[in-house]
Coordinates of C-alpha atoms and ligand atoms in Angstrom, one line a residue:
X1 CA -14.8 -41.7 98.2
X2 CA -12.7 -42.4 101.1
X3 CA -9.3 -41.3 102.0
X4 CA -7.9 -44.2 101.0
X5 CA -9.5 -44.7 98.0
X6 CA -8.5 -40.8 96.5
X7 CA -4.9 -41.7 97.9
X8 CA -5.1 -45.2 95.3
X9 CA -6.8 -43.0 93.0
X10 CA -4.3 -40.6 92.4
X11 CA -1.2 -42.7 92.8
X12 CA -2.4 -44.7 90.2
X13 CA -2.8 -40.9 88.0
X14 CA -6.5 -41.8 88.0
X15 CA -7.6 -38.1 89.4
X16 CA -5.4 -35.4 90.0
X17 CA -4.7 -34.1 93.1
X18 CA -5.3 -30.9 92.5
X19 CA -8.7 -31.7 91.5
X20 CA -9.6 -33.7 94.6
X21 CA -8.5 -30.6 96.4
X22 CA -10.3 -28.2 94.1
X23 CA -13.5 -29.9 95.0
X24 CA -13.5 -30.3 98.5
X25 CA -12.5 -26.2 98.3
X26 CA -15.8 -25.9 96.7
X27 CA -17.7 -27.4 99.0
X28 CA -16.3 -25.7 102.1
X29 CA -16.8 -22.7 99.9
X30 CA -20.6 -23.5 99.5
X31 CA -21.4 -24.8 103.0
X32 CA -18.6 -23.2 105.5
X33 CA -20.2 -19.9 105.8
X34 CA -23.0 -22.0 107.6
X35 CA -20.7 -24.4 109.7
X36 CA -18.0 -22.1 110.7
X37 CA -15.7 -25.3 110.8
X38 CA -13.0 -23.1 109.8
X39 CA -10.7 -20.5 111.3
X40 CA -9.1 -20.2 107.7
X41 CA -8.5 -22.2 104.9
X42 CA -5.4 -22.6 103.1
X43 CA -7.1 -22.8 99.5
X44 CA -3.5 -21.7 97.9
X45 CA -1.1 -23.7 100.3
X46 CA -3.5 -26.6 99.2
X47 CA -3.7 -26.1 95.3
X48 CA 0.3 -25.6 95.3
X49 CA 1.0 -29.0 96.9
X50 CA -1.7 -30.8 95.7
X51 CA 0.1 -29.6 92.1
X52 CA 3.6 -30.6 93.9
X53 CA 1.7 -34.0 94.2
X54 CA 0.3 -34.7 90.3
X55 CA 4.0 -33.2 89.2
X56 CA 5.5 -36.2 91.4
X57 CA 3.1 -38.7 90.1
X58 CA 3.3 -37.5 86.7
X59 CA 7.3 -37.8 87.0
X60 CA 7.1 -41.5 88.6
X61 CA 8.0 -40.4 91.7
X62 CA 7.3 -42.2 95.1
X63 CA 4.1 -40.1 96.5
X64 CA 2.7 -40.9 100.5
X65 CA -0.2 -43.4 101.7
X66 CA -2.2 -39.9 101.8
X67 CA -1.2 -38.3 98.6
X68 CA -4.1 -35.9 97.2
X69 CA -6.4 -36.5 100.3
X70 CA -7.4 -33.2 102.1
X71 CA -7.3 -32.9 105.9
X72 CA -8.6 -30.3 108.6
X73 CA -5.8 -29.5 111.3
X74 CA -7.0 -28.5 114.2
X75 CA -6.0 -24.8 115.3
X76 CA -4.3 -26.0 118.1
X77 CA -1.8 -27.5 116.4
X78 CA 1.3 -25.4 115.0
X79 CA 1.8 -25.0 111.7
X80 CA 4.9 -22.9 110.4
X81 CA 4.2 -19.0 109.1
X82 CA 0.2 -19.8 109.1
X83 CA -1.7 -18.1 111.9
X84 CA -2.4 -20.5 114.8
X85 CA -4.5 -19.2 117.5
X86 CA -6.3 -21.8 119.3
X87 CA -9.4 -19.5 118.9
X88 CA -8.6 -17.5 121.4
X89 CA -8.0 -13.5 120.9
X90 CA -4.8 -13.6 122.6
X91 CA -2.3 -15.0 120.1
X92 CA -4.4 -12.7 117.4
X93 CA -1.0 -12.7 114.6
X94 CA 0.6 -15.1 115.9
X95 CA 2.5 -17.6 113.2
X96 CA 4.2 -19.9 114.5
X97 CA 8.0 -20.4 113.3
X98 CA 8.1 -24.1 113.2
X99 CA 5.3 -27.0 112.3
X100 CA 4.0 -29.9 114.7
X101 CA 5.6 -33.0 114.2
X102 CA 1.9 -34.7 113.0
X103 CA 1.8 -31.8 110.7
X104 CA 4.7 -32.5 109.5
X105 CA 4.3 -36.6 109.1
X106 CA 1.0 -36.2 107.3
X107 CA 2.5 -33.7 104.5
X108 CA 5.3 -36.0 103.9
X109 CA 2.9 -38.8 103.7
X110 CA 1.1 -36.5 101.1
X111 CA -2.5 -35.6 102.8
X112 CA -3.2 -31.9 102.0
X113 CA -4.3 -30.1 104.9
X114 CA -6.9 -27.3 103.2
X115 CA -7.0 -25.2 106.9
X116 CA -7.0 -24.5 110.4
X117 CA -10.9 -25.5 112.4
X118 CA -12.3 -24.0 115.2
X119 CA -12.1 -25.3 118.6
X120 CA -13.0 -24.5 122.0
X121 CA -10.8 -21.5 123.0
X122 CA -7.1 -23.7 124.0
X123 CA -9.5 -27.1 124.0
X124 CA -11.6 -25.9 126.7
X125 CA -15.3 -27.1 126.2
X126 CA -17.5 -29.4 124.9
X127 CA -19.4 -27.8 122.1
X128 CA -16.9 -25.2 120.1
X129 CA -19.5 -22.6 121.2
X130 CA -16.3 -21.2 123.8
X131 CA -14.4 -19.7 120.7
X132 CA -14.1 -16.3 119.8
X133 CA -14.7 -16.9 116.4
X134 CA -18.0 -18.0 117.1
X135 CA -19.4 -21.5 117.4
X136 CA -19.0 -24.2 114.8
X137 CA -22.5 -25.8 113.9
X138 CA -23.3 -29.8 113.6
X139 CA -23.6 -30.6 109.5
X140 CA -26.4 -33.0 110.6
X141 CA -28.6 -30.3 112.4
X142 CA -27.3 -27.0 112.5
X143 CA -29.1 -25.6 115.2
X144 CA -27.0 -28.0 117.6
X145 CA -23.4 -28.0 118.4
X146 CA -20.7 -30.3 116.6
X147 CA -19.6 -31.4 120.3
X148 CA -15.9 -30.2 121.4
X149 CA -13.4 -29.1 121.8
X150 CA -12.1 -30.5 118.0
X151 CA -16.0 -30.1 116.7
X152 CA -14.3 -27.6 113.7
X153 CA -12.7 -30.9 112.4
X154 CA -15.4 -33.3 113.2
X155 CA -17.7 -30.8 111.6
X156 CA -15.1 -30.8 108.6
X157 CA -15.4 -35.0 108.3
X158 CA -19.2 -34.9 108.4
X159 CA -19.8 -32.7 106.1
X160 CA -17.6 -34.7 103.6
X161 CA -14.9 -30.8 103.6
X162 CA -12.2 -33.3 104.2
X163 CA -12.0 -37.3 104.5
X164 CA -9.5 -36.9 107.5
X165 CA -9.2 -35.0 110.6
X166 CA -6.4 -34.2 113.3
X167 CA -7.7 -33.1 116.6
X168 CA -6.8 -33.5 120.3
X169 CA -8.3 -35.2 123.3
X170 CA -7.3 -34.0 126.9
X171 CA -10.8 -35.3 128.4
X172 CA -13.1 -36.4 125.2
X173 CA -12.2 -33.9 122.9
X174 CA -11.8 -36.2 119.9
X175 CA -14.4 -38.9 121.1
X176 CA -16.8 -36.7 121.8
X177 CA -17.2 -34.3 119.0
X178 CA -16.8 -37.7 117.0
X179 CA -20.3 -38.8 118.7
X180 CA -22.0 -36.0 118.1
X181 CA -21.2 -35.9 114.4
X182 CA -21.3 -39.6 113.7
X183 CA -17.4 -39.8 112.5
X184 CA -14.9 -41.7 113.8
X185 CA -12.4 -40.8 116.2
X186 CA -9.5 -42.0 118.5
X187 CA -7.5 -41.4 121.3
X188 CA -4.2 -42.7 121.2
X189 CA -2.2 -44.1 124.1
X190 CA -1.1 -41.6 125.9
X191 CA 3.1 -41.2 124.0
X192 CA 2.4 -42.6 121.4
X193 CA 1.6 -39.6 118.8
X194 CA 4.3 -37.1 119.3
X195 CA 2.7 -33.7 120.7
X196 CA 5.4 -31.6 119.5
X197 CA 3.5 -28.6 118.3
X198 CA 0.7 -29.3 120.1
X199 CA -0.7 -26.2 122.2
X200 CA -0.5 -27.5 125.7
X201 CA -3.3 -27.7 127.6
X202 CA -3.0 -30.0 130.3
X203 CA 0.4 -31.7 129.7
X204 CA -0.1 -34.9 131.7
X205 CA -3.8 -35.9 129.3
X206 CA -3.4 -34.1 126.0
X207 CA -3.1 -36.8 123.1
X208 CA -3.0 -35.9 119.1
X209 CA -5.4 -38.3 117.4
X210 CA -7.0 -38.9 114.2
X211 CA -10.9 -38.2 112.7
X212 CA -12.0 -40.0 109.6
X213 CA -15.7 -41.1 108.3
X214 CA -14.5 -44.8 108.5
X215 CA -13.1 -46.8 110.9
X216 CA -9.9 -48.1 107.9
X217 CA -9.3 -44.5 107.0
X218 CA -8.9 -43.7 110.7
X219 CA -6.7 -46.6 111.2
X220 CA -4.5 -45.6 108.1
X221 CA -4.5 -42.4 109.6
X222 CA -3.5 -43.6 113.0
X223 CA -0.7 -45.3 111.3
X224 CA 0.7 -42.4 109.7
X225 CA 0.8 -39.9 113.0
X226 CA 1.6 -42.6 115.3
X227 CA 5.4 -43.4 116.5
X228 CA 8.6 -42.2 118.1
X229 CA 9.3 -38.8 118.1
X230 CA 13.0 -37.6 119.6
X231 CA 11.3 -33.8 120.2
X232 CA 9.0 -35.3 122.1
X233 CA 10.2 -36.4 125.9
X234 CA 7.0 -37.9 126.4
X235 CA 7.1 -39.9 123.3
X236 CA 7.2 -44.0 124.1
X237 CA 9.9 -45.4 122.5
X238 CA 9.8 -48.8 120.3
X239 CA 5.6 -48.3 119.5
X240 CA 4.9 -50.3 116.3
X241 CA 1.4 -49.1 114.8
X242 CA -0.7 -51.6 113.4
X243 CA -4.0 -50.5 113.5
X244 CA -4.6 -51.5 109.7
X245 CA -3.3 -55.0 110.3
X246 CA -6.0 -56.1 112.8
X247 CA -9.1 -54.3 111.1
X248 CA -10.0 -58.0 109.7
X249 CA -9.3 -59.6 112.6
X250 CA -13.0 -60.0 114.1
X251 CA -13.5 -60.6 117.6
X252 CA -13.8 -64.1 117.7
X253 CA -13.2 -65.0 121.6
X254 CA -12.4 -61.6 122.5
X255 CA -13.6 -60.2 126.0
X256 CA -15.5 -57.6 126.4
X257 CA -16.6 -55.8 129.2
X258 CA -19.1 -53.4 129.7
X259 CA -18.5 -50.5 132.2
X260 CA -21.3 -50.9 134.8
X261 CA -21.0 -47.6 136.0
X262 CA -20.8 -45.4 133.1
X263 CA -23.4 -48.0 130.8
X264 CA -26.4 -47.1 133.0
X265 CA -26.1 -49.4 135.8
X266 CA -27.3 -48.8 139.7
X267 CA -24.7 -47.0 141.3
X268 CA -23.2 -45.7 138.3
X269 CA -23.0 -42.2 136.5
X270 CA -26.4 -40.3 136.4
X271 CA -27.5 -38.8 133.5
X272 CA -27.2 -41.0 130.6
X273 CA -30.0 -41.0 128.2
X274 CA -31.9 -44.2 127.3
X275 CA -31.5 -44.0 123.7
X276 CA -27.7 -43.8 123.9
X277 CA -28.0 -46.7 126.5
X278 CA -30.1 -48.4 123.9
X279 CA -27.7 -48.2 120.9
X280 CA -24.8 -49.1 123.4
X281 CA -26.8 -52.5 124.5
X282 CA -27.4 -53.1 120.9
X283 CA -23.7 -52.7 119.9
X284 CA -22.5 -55.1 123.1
X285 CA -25.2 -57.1 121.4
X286 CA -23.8 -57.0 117.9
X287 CA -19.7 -57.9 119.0
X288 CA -21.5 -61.1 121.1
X289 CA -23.1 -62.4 117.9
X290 CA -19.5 -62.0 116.1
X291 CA -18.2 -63.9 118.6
X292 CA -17.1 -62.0 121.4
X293 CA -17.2 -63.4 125.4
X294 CA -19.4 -60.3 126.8
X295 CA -19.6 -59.7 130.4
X296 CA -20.3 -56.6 132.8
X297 CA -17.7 -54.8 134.6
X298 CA -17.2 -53.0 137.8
X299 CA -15.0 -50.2 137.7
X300 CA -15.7 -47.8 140.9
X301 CA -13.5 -45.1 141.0
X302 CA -14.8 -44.5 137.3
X303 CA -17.9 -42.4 138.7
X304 CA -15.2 -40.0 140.4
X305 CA -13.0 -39.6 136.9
X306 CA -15.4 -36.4 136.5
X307 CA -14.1 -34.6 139.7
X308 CA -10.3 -35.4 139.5
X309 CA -10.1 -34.4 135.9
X310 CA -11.6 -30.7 137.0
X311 CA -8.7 -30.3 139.7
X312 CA -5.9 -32.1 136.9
X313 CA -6.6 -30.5 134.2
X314 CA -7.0 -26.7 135.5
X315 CA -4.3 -27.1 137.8
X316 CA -2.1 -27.5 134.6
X317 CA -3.6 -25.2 132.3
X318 CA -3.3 -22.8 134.6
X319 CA 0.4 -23.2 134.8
X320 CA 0.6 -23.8 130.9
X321 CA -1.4 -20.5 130.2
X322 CA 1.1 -18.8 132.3
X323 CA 3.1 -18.1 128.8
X324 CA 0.6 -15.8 127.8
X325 CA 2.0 -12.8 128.7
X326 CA 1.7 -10.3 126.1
X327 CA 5.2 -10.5 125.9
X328 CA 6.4 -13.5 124.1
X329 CA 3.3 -14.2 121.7
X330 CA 0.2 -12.6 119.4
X331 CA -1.7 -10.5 121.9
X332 CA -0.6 -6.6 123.7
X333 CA -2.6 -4.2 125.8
X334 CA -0.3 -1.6 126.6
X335 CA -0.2 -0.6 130.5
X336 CA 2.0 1.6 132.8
X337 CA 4.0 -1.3 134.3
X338 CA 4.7 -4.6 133.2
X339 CA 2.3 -6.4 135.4
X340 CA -0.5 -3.7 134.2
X341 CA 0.2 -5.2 130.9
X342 CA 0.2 -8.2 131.7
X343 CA -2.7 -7.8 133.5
X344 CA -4.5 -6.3 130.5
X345 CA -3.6 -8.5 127.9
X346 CA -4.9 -11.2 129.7
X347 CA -8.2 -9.5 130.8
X348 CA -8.8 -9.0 126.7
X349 CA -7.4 -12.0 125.3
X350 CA -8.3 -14.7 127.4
X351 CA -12.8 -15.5 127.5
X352 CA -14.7 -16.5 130.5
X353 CA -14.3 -19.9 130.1
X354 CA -10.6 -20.2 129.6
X355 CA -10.6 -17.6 133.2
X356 CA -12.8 -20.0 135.1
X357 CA -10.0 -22.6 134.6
X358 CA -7.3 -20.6 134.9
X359 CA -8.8 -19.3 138.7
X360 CA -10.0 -23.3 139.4
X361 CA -6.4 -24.2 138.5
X362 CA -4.8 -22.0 140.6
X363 CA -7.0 -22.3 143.5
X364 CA -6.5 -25.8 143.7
X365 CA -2.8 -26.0 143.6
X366 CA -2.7 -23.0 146.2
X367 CA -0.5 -23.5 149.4
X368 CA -2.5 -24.5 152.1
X369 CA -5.5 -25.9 149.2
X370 CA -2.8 -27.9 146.9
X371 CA -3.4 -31.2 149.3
X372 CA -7.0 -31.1 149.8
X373 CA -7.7 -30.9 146.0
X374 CA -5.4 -31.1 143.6
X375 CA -3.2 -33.9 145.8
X376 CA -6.8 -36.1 146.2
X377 CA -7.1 -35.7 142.5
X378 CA -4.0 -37.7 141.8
X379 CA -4.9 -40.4 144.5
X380 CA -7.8 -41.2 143.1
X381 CA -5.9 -41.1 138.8
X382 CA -3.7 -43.5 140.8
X383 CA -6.7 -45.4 142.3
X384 CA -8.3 -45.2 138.6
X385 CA -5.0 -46.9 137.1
X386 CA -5.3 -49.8 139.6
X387 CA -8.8 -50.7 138.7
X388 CA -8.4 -50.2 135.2
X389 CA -5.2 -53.3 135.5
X390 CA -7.4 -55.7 137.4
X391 CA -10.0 -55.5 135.2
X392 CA -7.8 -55.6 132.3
X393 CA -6.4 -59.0 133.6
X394 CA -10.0 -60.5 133.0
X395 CA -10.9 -58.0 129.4
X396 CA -9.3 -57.5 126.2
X397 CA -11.5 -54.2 125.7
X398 CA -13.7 -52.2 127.3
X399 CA -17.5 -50.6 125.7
X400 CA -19.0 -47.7 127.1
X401 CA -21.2 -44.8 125.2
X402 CA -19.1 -41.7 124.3
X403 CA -21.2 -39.2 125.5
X404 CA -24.8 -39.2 128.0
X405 CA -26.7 -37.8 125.5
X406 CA -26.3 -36.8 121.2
X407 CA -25.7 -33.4 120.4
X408 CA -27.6 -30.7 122.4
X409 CA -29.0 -27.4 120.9
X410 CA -26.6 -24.4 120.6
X411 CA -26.8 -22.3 123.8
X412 CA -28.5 -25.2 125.9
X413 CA -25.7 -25.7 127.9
X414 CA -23.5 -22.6 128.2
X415 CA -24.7 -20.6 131.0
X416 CA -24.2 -23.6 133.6
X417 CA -20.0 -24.9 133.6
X418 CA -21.2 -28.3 135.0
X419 CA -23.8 -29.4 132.9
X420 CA -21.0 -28.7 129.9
X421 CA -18.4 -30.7 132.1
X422 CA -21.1 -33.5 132.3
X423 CA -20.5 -34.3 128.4
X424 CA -16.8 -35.9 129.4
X425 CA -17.8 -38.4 131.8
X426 CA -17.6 -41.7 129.7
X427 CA -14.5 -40.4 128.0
X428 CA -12.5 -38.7 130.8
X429 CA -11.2 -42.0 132.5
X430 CA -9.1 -42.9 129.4
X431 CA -7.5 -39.4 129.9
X432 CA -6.3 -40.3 133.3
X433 CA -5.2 -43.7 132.6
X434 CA -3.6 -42.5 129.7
X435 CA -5.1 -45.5 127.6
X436 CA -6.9 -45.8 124.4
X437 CA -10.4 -44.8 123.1
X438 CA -12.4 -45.1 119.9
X439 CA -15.6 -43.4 119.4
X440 CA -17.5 -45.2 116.2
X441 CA -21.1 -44.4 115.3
X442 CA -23.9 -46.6 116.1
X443 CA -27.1 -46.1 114.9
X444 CA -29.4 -42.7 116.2
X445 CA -30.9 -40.9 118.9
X446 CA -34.4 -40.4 119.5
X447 CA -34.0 -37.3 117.7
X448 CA -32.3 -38.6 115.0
X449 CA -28.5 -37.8 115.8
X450 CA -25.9 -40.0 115.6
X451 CA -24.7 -42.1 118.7
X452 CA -21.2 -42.8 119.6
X453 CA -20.0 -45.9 121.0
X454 CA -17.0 -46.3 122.6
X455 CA -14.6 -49.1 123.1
X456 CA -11.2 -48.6 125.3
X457 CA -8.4 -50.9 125.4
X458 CA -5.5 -51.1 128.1
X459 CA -2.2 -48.6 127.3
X460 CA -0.4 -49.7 124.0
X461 CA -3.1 -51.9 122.7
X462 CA -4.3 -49.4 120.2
X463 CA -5.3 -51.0 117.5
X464 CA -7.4 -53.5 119.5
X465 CA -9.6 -50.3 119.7
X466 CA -9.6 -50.2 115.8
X467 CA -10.5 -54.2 115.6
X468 CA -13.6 -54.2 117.5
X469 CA -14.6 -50.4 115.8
X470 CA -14.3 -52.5 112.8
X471 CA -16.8 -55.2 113.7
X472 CA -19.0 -52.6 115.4
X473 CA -18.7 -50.3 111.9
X474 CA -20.4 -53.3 110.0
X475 CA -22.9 -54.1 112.6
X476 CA -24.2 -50.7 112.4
Ligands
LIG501 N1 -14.5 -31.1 127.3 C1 -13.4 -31.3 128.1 C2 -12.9 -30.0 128.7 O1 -13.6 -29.1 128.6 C3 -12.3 -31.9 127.3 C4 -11.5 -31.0 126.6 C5 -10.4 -31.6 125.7 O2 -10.4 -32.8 125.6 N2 -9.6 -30.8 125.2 O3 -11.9 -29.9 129.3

């Protein structure tokens, strides 16, 4: 069933709440120990609302768009007295005293989140294999990674734990991890989901978005989480959602581009793999017989989106992570001084990967460095935002794969940083624009693994991302 159809379902007293949850608990019983999609499951939290929600429904009381549908929350986002730790060792007992705001929005609109899923330590990585809770495993092959960082809650969606998802995206971590384990998932605009209780990454790229197995689902879903929020300052004001309204809408006349650069063309990125370039071609193919005006693009500074995103976003993790101090939160190794403990609790808590960035970060925005690299980096985001509006003057949308390849094996990737970084190169453009992304599955690889296609839409024209997923969701 989907999300939406549990939600009508137990409005309407059909099935209880509780025993939508109880099942799903079952199955992540059964088939968890396997994944490792999660970092701990709330079974009782779960049962006592999901009871909360039959009592309501039982009583004639108003219950949410979600009521009775489980969700995985992705352990980067705070959630009040329930551990939160972002996989990483360092904020080991760490609750957090208040809840995220998209926490929050989706208990009031009655979806029952059943636990916390693994990640990438603090979002850094591609394939969930950088936690220190071990890596998560793709449901459709489990010798290969879910993708990353939110693969614990794509994971969750394709194996049916949950109908919904909540991860975040700072460079592909929604889209990505969406390709690899045919789901669906978004990037919103960046300000329009509030990122209150959101563990910061990189502060100028980290978006809250949604993860469903269809493309309405995720659109409800996107509804629900999307909108002004006052403890947010990044939050745009006045956004109306209405990603549900336009999933009927067809593309009749609508003009698509596809990304020269990152589709395969000459001159573009290097790397992408044939039968993800296949099932892309097919999909452009699919939204011209619906209608659609398709045309290729030319976006050049695309190919460089790769490079300024590694100087962006460790530059401001690095200053983010700073907090870590073994002062304020989880995490203390006792020293002689306070920089000794510092120094300790940083050395334990913190694993290679989440170093490498911190070191890159700080390198880059070092005196005498901070022009030559992290400086270039934001000339060229500002160069990417300028291409991005002339083309948008001539496109309604733009269709790129998500990813080069479908998932890899476990292990493939980890000893070499770049081929990992490699994974973001289609989806790390919308980050620095700060515009719009869906990743919807289309069709297999060679191997037999889902491919992600990806359609991105200028800032605030979110659900036009949703419209043409739609189209692309019934083509495939
Ligand atoms: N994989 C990218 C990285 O490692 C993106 C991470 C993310 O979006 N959180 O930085």
């Amino acid at each position: 069933m989907s999300a939406l159809e549990i939600a009508a379902a137990v409005r309407s007293g059909e099935r209880s709440a509780l025993d939508v949850v109880e099942e799903h608990l079952t199955l992540i019983e059964a088939r968890d120990p396997g994944l490792n999609a999660y970092n701990l499951v709330t079974a009782e939290g779960a049962r006592a609302q999901a009871a909360a929600i039959d009592a309501a429904v039982s009583a004639g009381e108003p219950v949410g768009r979600f009521a009775g549908v489980p969700l995985a929350t992705k352990d980067n986002m705070c959630t009040r007295g329930i551990p939160t730790t972002c996989s990483s060792r360092i904020l080991e007992g760490w609750r957090p005293p208040y809840d995220a705001t998209v926490v929050t929005r989706l208990r009031e609109a009655g979806a029952v989140s059943v636990g916390k899923t693994n990640l990438d330590e603090f979002a850094m990585g591609s394939s969930t294999e950088h936690s220190a809770f071990g890596p998560t495993r793709n449901p459709h092959d489990p010798s290969r990674v879910p993708g990353g960082s939110s693969g614990g809650t794509a994971a969750s969606v394709a194996a049916g734990f949950t109908p919904l998802g909540i991860g975040s995206d700072t460079g592909g971590s929604i889209r990505q991890p969406a390709a690899f384990c045919g789901v669906v998932g978004m990037k919103p605009t960046y300000g329009v989901v509030s990122r209150y209780g959101l563990v910061a990454l990189a502060s100028s790229l980290d978006q809250v978005g949604p993860f469903a197995a269809n493309v309405a689902d995720a659109a409800a879903l996107f509804d629900v989480i999307a909108g002004h929020d006052p403890l947010d300052s990044t939050s745009i004001r006045d956004f109306e959602p209405t990603a549900q309204a336009v999933l009927e809408a067809g593309v009749d006349g609508l003009r698509v581009g596809v990304v020269k650069e990152l589709a395969g063309g000459s001159g573009g990125v290097p790397g992408l793999a044939a039968d993800v370039l296949a099932r892309t071609a097919e999909a452009v193919e699919a939204l011209a017989a619906a209608g659609a005006v398709v045309d290729e693009v030319s976006v050049p500074s695309s190919t460089l989106g790769l490079s300024a995103y590694y100087l962006v976003m460790p530059a401001e993790a690095s200053s983010n992570l700073a907090r870590y101090d073994g002062i304020r939160y989880g995490l203390r190794v006792d020293g002689a001084t306070t920089a000794e403990m510092t120094t300790a609790t940083r050395t334990a808590g913190f694993g290679t990967e989440v170093k490498r960035r911190i070191m890159l970060g700080t390198y880059a925005l070092s005196a005498g460095y901070c022009d030559a690299f992290y400086g270039k980096a934001l000339k060229v985001r500002t160069m990417m935002l300028e291409d991005f509006a002339r083309v948008y003057e001539r496109f309604d949308v733009l269709v790129t794969p998500t990813t080069p390849t479908t998932a890899f094996e476990l292990g493939a990737r980890t000893q070499d940083p770049l081929t990992m970084y490699v994974n973001d190169v289609c989806t790390i453009p919308s980050n620095l624009t700060g515009h719009p992304a869906i990743s919807v599955p289309f069709g297999v690889g060679d191997d037999g693994m889902p491919v992600g296609v990806q359609v991105l839409a200028p800032a605030s024209h979110d659900a036009q991302t949703f419209r043409v997923a739609a189209v692309l969701e019934a083509a495939a």
